[in-house]
PDB file of C-alpha atoms in Angstrom:
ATOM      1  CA  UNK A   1     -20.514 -15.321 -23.414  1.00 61.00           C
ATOM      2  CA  UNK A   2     -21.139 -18.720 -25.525  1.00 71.00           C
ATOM      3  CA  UNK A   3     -23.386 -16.969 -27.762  1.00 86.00           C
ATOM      4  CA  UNK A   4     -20.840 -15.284 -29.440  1.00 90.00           C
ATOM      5  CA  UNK A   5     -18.265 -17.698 -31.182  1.00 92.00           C
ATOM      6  CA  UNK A   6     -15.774 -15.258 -32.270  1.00 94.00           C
ATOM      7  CA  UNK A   7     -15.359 -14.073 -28.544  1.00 94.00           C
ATOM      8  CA  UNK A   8     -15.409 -17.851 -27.291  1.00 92.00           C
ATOM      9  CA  UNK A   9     -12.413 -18.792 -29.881  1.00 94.00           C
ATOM     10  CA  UNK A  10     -10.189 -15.870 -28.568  1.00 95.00           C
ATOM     11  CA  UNK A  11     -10.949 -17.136 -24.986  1.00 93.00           C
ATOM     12  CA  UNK A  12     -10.020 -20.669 -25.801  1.00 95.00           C
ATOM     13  CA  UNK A  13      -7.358 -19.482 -28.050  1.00 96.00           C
ATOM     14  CA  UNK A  14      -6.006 -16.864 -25.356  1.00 96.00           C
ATOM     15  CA  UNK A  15      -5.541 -19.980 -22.862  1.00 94.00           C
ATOM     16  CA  UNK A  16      -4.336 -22.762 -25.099  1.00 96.00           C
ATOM     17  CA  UNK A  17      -1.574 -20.994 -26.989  1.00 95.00           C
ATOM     18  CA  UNK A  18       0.428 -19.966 -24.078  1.00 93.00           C
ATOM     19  CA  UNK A  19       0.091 -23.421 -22.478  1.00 92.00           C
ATOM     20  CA  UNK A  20       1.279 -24.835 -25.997  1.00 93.00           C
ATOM     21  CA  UNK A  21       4.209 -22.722 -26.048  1.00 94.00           C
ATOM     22  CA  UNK A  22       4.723 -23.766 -22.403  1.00 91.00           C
ATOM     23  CA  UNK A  23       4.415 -27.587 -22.544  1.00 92.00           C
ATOM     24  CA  UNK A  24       4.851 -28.830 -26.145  1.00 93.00           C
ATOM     25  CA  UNK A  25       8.517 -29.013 -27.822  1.00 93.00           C
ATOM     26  CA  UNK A  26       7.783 -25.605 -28.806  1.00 91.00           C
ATOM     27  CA  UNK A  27       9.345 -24.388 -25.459  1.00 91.00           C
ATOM     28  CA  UNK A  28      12.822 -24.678 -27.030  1.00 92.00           C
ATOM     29  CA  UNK A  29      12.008 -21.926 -29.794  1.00 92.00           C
ATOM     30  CA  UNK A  30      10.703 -19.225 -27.168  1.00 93.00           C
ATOM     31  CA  UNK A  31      13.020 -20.336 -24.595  1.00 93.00           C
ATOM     32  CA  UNK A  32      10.280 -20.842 -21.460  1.00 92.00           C
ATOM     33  CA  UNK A  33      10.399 -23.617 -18.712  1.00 92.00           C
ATOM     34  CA  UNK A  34       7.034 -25.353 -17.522  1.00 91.00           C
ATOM     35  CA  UNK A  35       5.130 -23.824 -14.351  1.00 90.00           C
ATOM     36  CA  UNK A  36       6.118 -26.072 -11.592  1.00 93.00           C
ATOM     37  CA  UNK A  37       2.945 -26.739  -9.317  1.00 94.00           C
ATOM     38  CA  UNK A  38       4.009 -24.473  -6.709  1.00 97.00           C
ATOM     39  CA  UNK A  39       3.703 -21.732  -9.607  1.00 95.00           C
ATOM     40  CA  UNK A  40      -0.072 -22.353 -10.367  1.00 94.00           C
ATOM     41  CA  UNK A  41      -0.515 -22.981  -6.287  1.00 97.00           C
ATOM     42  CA  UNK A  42       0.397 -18.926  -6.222  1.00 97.00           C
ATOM     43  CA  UNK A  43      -1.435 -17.910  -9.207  1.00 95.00           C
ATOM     44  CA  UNK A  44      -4.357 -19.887  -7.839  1.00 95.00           C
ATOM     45  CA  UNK A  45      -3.710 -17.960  -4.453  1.00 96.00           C
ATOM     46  CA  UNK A  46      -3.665 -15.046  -6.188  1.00 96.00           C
ATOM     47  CA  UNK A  47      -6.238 -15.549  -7.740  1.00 94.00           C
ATOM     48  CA  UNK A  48      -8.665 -16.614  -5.076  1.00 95.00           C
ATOM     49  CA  UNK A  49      -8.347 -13.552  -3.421  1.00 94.00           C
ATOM     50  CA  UNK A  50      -7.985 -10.824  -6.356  1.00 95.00           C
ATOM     51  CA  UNK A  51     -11.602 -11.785  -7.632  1.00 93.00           C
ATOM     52  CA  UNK A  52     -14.112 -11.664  -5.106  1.00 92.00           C
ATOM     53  CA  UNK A  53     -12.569  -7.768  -4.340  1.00 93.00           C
ATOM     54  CA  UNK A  54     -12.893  -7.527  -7.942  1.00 92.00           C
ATOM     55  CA  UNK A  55     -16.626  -8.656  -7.913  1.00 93.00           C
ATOM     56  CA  UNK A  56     -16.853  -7.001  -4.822  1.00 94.00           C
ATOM     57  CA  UNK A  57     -16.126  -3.638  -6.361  1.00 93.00           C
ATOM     58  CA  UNK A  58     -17.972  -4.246  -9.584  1.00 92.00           C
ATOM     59  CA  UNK A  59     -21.100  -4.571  -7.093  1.00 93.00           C
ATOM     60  CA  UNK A  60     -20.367  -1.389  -5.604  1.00 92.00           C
ATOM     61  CA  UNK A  61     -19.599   0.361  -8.705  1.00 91.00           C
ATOM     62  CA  UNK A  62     -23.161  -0.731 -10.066  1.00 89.00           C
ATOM     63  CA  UNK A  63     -25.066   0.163  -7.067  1.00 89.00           C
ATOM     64  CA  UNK A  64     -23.848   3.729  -7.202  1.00 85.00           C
ATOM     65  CA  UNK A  65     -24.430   3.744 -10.692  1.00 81.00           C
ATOM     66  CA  UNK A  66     -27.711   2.954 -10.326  1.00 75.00           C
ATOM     67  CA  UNK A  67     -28.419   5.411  -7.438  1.00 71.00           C
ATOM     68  CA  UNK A  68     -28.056   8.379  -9.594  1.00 68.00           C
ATOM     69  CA  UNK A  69     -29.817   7.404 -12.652  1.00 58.00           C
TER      70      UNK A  69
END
């Protein structure tokens, strides 16, 4: 994924600009409030559980995949 800049800029940029807008004076112009820590705790949460099924499924997918070719 590093090899290729252009995709590593809209990753960074992706992440960076919606934590800008969330904890910088900026805030005020688009009207959002800071994620309180039991906010990431759930996303985390989420999180933790929605990718190894996601992985998990991937796996699968590619082993059938595989299988018929």
């Amino acid at each position: 994924m590093l090899s290729n800049r252009w995709l590593a800029a809209a990753v960074a940029a992706s992440i960076t600009l919606p934590l800008a807008v969330l904890y910088t004076p900026l805030d005020r112009h688009f009207g959002t409030v800071p994620l309180e820590p039991s906010d990431w705790g759930l996303i985390g949460t989420v999180l933790a559980l929605c990718l190894p099924a996601h992985l998990a499924i991937a796996v699968f997918v590619r082993s059938r995949s595989v299988r018929r070719t």
